[in-house]
Coordinates of C-alpha atoms and ligand atoms in Angstrom, one line a residue:
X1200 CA 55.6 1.1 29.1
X1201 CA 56.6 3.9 27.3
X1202 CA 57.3 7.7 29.1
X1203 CA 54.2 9.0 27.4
X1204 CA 51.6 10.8 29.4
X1205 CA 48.4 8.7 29.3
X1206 CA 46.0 10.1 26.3
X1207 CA 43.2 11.6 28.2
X1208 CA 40.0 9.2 27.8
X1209 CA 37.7 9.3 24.7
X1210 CA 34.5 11.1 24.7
X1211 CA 31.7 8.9 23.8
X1212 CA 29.7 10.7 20.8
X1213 CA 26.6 8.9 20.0
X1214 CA 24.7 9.3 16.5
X1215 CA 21.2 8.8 15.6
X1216 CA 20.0 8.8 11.8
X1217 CA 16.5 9.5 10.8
X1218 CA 15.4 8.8 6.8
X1219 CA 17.2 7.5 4.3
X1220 CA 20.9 6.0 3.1
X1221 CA 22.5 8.6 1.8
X1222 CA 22.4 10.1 5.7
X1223 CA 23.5 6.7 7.2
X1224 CA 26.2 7.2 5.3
X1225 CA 26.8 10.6 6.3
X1226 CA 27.0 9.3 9.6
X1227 CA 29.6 7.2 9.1
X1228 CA 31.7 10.3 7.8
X1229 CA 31.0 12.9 10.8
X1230 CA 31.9 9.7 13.2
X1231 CA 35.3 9.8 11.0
X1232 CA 35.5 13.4 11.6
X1233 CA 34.9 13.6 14.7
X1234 CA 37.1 10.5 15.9
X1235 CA 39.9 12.7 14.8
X1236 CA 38.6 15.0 18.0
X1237 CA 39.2 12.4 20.1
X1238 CA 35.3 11.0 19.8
X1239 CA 34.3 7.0 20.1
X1240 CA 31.2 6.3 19.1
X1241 CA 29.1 4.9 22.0
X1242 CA 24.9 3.2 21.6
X1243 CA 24.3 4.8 24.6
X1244 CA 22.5 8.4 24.6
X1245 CA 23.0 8.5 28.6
X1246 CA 26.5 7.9 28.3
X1247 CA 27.6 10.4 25.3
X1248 CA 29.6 14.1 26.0
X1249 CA 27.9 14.8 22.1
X1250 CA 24.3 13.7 20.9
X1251 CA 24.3 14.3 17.0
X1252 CA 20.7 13.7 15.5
X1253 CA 21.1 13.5 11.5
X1254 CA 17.8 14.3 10.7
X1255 CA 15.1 13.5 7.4
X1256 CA 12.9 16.4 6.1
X1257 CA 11.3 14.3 3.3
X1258 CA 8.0 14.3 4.9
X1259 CA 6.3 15.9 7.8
X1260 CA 6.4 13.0 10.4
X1261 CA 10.1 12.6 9.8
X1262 CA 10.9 16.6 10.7
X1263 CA 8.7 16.2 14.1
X1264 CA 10.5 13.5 15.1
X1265 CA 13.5 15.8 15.3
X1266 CA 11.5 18.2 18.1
X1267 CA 10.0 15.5 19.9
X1268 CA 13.7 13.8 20.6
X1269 CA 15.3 17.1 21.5
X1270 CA 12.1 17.2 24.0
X1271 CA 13.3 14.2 25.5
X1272 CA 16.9 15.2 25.7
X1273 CA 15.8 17.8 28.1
X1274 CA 16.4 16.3 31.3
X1275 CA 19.7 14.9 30.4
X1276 CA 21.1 18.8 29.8
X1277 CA 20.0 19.8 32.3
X1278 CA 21.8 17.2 34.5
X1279 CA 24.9 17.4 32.3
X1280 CA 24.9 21.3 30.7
X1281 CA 28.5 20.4 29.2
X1282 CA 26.6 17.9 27.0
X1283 CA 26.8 19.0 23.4
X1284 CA 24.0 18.4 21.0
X1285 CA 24.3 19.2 17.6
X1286 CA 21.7 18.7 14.9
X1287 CA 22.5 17.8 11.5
X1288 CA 21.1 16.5 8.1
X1289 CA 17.9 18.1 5.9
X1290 CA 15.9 19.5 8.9
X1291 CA 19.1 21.4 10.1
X1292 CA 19.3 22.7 6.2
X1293 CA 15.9 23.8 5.6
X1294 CA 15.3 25.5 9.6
X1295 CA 18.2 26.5 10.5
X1296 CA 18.4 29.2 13.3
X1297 CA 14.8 28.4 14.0
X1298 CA 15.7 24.9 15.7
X1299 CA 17.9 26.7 17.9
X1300 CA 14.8 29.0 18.7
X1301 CA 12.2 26.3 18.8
X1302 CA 15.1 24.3 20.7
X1303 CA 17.8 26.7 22.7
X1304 CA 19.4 23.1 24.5
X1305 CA 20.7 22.6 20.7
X1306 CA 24.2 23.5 20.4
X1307 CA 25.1 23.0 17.3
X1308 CA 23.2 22.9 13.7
X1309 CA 24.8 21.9 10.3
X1310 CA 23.6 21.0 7.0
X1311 CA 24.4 18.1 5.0
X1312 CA 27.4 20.2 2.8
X1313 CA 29.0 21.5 5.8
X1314 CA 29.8 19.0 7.7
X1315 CA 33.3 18.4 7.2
X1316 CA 33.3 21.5 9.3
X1317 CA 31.4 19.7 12.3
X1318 CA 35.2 19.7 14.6
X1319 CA 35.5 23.3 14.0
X1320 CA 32.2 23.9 15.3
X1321 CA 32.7 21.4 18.1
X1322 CA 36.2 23.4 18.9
X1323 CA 34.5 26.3 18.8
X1324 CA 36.9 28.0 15.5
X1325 CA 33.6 27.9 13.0
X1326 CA 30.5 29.5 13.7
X1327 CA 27.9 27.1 15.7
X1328 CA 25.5 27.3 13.2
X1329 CA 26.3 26.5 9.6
X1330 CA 23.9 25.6 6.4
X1331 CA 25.6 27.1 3.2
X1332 CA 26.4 25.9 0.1
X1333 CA 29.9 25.8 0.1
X1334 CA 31.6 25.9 -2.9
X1335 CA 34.5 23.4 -1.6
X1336 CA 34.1 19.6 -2.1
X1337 CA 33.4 18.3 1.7
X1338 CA 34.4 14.9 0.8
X1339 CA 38.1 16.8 0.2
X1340 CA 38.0 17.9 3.8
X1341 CA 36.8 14.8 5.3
X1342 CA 39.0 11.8 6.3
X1343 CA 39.0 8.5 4.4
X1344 CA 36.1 6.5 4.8
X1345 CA 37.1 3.8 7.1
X1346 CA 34.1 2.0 6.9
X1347 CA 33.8 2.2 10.7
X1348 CA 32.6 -0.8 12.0
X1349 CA 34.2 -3.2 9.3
X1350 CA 31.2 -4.0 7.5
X1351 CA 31.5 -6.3 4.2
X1352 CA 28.8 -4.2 2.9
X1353 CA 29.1 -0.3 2.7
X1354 CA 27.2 2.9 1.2
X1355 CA 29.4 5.4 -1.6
X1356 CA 28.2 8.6 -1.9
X1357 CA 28.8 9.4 -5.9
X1358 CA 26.2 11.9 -6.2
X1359 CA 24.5 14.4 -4.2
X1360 CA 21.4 16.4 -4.5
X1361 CA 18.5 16.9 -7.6
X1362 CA 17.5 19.4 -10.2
X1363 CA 14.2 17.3 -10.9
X1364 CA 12.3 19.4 -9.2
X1365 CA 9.5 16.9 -8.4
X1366 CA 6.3 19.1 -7.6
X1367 CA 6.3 17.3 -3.6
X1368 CA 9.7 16.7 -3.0
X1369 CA 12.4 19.2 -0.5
X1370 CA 15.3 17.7 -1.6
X1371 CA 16.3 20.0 -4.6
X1372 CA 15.9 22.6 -1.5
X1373 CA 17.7 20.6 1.2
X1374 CA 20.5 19.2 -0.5
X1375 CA 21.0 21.6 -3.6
X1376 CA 22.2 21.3 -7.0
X1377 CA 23.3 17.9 -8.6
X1378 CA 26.6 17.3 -8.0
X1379 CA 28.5 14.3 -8.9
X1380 CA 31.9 13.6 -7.5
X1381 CA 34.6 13.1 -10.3
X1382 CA 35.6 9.0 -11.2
X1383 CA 39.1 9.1 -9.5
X1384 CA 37.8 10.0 -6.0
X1385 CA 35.1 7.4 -6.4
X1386 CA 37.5 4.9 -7.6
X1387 CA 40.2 5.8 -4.8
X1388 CA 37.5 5.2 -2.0
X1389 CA 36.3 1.7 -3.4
X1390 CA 39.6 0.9 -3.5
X1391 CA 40.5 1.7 0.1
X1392 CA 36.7 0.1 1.2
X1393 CA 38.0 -3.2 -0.5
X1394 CA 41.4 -2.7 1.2
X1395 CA 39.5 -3.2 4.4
X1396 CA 37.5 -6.4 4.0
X1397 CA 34.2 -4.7 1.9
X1398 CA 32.9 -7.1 -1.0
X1399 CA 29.8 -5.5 -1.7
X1400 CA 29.4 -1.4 -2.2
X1401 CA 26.2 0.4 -2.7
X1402 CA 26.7 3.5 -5.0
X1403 CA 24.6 6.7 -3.7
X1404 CA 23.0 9.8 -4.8
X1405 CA 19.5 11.1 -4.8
X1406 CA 19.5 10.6 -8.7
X1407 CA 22.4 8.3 -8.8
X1408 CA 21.5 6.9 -11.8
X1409 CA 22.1 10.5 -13.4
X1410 CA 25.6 10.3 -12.3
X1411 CA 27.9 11.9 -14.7
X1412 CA 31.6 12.7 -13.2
X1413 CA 35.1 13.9 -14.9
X1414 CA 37.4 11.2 -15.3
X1415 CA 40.8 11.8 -17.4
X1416 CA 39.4 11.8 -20.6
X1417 CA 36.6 13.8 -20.2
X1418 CA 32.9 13.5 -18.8
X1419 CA 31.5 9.3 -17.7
X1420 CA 28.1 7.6 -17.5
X1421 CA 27.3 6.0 -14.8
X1422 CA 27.3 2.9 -16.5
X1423 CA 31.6 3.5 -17.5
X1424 CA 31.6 3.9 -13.9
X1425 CA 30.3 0.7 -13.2
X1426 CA 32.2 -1.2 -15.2
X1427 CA 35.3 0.7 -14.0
X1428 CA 34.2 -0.4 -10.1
X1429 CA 33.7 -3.9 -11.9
X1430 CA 37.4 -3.9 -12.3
X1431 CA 38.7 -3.9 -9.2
X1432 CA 39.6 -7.2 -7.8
X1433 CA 38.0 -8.5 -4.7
X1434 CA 34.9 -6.0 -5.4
X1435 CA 32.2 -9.0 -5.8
X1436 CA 29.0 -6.6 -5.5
X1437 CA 27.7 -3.1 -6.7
X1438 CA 24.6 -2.1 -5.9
X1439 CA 22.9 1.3 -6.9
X1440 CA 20.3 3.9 -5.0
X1441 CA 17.9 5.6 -5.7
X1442 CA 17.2 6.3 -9.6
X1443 CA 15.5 8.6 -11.5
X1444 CA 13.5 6.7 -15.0
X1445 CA 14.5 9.8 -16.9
X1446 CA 18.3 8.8 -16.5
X1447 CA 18.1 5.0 -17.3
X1448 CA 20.6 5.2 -20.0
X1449 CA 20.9 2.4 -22.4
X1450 CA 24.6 1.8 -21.5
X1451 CA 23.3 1.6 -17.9
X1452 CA 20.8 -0.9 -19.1
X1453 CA 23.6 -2.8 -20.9
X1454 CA 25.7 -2.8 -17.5
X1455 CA 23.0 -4.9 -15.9
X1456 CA 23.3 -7.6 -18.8
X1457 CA 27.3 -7.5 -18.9
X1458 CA 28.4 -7.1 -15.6
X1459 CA 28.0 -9.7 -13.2
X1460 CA 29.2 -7.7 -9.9
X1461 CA 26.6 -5.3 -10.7
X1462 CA 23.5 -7.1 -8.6
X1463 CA 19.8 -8.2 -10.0
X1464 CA 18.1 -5.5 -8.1
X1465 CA 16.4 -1.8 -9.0
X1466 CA 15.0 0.6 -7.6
X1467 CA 13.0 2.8 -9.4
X1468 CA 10.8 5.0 -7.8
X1469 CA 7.4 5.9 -10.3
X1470 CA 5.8 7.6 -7.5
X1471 CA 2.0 7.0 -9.3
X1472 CA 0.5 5.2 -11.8
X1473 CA -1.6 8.3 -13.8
X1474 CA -0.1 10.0 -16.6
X1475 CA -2.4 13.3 -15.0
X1476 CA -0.6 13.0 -11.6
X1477 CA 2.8 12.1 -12.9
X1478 CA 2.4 15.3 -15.0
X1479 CA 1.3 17.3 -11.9
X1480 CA 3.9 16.1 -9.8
X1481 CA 6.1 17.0 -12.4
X1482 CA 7.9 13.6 -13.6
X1483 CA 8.6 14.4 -16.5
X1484 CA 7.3 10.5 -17.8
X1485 CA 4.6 8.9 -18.7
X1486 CA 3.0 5.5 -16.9
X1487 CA 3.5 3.7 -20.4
X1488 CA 7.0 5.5 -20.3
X1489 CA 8.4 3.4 -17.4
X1490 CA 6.8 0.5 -18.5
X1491 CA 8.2 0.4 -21.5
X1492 CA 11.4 1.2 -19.9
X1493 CA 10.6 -2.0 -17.4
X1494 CA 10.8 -4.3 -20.2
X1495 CA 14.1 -2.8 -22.0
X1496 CA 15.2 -3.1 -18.4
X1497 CA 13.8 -6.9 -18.1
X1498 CA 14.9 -8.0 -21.3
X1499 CA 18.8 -6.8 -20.1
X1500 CA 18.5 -8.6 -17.1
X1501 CA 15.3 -11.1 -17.0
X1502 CA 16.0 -12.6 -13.2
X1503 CA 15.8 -8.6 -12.0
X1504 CA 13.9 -7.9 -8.8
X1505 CA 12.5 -4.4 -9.3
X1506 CA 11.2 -2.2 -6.0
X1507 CA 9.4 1.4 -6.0
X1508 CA 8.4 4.3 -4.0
X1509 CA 4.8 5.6 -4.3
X1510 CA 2.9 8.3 -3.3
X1511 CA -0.9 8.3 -2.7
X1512 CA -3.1 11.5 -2.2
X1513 CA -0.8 13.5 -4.6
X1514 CA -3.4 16.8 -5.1
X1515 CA -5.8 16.4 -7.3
X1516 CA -5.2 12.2 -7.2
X1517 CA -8.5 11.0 -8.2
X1518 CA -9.8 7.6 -7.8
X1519 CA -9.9 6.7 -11.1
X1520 CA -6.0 7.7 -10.7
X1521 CA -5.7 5.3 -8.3
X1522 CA -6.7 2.9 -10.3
X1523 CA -4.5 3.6 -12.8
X1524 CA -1.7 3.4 -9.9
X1525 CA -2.9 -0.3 -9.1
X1526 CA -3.3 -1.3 -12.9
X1527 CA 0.8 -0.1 -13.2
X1528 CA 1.7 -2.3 -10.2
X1529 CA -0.5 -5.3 -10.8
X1530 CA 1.3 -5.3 -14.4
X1531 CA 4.9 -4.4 -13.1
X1532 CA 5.0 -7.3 -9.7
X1533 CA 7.5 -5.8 -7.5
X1534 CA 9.7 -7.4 -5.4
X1535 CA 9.2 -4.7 -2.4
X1536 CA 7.8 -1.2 -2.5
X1537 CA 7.4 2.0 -0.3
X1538 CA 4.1 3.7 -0.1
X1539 CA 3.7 6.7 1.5
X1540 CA 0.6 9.2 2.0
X1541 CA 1.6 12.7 0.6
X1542 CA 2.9 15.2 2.8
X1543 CA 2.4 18.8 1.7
X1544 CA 6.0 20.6 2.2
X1545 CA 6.7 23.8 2.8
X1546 CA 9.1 25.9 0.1
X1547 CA 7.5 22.6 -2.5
X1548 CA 5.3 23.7 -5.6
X1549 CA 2.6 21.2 -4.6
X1550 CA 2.5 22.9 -0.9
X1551 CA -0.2 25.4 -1.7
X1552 CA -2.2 23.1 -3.8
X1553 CA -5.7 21.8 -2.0
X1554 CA -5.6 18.3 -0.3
X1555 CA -7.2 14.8 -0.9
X1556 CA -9.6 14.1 1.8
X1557 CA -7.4 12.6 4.3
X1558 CA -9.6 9.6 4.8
X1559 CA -9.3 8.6 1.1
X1560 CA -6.1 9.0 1.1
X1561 CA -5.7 6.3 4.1
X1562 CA -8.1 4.0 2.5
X1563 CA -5.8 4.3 -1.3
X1564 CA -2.8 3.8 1.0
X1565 CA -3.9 0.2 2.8
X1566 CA -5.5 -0.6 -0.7
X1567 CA -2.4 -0.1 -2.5
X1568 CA 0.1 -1.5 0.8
X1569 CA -1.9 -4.9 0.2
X1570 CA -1.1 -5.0 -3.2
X1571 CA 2.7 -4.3 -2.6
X1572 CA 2.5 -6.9 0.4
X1573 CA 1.1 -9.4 -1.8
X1574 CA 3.7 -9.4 -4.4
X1575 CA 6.5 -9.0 -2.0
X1576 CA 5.3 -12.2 -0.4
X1577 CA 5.2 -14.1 -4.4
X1578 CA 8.5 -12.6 -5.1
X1579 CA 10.4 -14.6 -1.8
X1580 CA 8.1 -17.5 -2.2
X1581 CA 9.5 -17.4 -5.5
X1582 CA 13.2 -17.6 -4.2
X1583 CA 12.3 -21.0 -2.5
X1584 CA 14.0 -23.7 -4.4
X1585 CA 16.6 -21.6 -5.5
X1586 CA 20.4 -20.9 -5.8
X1587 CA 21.4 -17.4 -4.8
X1588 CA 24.8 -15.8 -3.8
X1589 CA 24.6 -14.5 0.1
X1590 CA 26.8 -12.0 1.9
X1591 CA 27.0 -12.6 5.2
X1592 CA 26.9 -9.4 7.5
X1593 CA 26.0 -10.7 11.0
X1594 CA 25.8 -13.7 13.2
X1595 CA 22.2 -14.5 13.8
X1596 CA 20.4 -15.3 17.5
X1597 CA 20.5 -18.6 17.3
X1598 CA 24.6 -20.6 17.3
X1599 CA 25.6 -21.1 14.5
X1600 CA 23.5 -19.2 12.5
X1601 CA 24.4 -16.4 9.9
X1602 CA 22.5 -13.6 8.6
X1603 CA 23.4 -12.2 5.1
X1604 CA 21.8 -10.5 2.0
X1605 CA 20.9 -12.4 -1.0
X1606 CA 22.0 -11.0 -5.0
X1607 CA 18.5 -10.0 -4.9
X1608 CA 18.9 -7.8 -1.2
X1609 CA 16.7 -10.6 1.0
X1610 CA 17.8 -10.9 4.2
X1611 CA 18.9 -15.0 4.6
X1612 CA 19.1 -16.8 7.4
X1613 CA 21.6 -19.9 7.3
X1614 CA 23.0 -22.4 9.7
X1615 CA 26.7 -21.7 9.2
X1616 CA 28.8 -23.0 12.3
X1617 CA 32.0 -22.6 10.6
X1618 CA 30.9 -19.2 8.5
X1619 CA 32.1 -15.4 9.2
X1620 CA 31.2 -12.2 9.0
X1621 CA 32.3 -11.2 5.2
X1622 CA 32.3 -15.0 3.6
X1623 CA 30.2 -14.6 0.5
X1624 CA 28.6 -18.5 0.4
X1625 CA 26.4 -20.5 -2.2
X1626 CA 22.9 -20.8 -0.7
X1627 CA 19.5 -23.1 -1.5
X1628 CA 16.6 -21.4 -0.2
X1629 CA 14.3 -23.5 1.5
X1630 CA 12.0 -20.9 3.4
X1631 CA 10.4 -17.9 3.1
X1632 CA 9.2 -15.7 6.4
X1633 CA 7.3 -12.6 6.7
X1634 CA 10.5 -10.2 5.7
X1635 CA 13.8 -12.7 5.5
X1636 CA 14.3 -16.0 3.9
X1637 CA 15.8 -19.4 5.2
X1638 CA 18.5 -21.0 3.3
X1639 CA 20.8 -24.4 3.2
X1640 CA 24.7 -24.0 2.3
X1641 CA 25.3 -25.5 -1.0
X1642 CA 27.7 -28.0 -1.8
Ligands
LIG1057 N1 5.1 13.3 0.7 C1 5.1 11.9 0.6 N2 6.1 11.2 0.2 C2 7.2 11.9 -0.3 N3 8.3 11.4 -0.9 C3 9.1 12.5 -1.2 N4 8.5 13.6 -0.9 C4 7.3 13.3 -0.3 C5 6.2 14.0 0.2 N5 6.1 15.3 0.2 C6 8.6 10.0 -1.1 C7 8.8 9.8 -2.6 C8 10.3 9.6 -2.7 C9 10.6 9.0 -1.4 C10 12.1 9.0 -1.0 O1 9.9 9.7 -0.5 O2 8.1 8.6 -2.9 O3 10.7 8.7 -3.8
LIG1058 FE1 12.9 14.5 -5.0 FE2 12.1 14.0 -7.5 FE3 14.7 14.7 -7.0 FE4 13.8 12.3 -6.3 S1 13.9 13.1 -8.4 S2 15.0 13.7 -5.0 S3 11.6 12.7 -5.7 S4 12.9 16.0 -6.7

């Protein structure tokens, strides 16, 4: 016993993430921040003296979901009014004030650049609503990123926001102006996530692959950054998201035939299959473009499993367009894909511009979903019989069993009594389910 006063007991701060990786991430960071307030994260809503909602804007659906979970968090403030609820992430960007309006049980609102001031807020020194641009780096402000719950796998955040300016897409409005954050910070924290047990780290940015930072001899590709990561001992896996074609460079391409840390997998988003839509969606490629850029890509690294993000119903998407969609996938064969139905955007150049029939647009989806379902299926099938590395990340349901991503970002299921969480084991696959594989450890 020592004669210190007992620290008074954690508040319970509990964290939900709508949309996509880069806010998962972001997550992680405000729980850092905020666990130098005193705050442990806790899975349950009831139980939490802060409810943080890090919320998506890409499409409609994703913003409503934000107003129909405040809506439910009703009853809980007003049994506990000292029950803080903040919103964060792209909605809090792009509305602002107004959720506090629409919402007045919301406490606090802060964008995705400002929330390295989320403890001021909470103390009350910063104002309670805050979604500027600062000019200070918030990754400067923020403590190191601890990688909270031990993971072997974690995200990186090397780049942030997009000047593409795609003629559908809020996030040149929600996150700002590309940034990248400079090669010795990036460096530093992949050092310090290795430190602490990670093998495997996925790189970030909403045009990652246009990544260009300061380093001490002047301005680096993403692929030198790469092959620097590559360098550091006990870093088995680097992983990338989400990519721009424009700003495949050929030293990037190079990286995925020289370095074997960097994994078999893309993601590529093409978003439509028409050189007309592409052109009104402002892309700034052609269909024949990114294929031939597929095959530079494929002739790099053959074994590559390539994944997409589509949009159907784009305005103005005609169905001979949508056949020119299906005639790019049938000759590409992804390994996985999103599809999603267009969603007009306010503050976006396509908002304005008259809609596809909704109805066509739903039959184009399930059309085009069956496609991507099909090959996803042929791609694992296509695993069976094979040799892959697999990262194990959590024990499975049943004893004994693991459950790990494959190089190619399958989920695996193997019966591994003596495994743990982090062991990176030599696998057969044997099986392939509707979305995971089964797999035998190798000799
Ligand atoms: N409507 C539908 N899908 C969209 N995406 C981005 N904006 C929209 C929108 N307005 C999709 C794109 C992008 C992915 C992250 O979300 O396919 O690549
Ligand atoms: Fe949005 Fe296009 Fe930028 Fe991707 S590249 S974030 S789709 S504007």
């Amino acid at each position: 016993m020592n004669d210190q006063a007992n620290p008074p007991a954690a508040k319970k701060l509990f964290i939900k993430t709508y949309g996509c990786q880069m806010n998962v991430y972001d997550s992680q960071r405000m729980a850092e921040a905020m666990a130098t307030e005193g705050y442990v994260l806790t899975d349950d809503q009831a139980d939490a003296d802060m409810v943080l909602l890090n919320t998506c804007h890409i499409r409609e659906k994703a913003a409503e979901k934000l107003y129909s979970d405040l809506g439910r968090l009703k009853p809980l403030k007003a049994e506990r009014p000292d029950l803080k609820i903040g919103v964060a992430g792209c909605v809090a960007q792009a509305e602002g004030e107004e959720i506090v309006r629409r919402m007045p049980l919301v406490d606090l609102v802060v964008g995705p650049q400002t929330y390295h001031r989320l403890p001021a807020m909470v103390r009350g020194e910063a104002p309670a609503i805050l979604t500027d641009f600062p000019s200070e780096d918030k990754f400067d402000h923020l403590p190191q990123n601890r990688a909270t719950r031990r993971a072997p796998a974690a995200f990186l955040t090397v780049q942030e926001g997009c000047d593409k300016f795609c003629a559908f897409c809020v996030v040149p409005y929600t996150r700002g102006a590309e940034v990248s954050r400079p090669v010795d910070r990036i460096l530093r924290e992949a050092r310090d996530l290795v430190d602490r047990g990670v093998r495997e780290i996925t790189l970030l940015g909403q045009n990652v692959n246009g990544w260009h930072g300061a380093g001490s001899d002047g301005t680096w590709g993403f692929g030198r950054l790469i092959r620097a990561l590559a360098g550091i001992e006990g870093l088995d896996r680097i992983r990338y998201t989400t990519s721009h074609p424009n700003d495949m460079s050929d030293d990037l391409i190079a990286a995925h035939r020289d370095v074997p840390q960097l994994m078999p997998y893309l993601h590529l988003p093409v978003q439509s299959g028409s050189d007309r839509i592409l052109k009104a969606m402002n892309r700034k490629h052609t269909a024949a473009g990114y294929l031939r850029l597929i095959d530079r890509i494929r002739e790099a690294r053959p074994d590559i499993l390539l994944t997409s993000d589509f949009i159907v119903g784009f305005p103005g998407e005609t169905d001979a367009d949508h056949r020119d969609t299906m005639r790019l996938v049938a000759e590409v064969g992804f390994g996985t894909a999103f599809s999603f139905k267009y969603s007009p955007r306010p503050g976006t150049p396509a908002y304005e511009r008259p809609e596809v029939d909704s109805h066509v647009a739903d039959e184009r989806l399930q059309e085009l979903q069956a496609l991507l379902t099909k090959q996803q299926k042929a791609a694992q099938e296509g695993m069976v019989g094979r040799t892959l590395g697999v990262l194990f990340e959590k024990p499975g349901r049943q004893a004994g069993q693991m459950i790990g991503k494959s190089d190619y970002l399958h989920s695996v299921f193997v019966d591994a009594p003596r495994a743990q969480v982090g062991d990176l084991v030599t696998v057969r696959i044997v099986e392939s389910a509707t979305n995971s594989l089964h797999g035998e450890l190798a000799a």
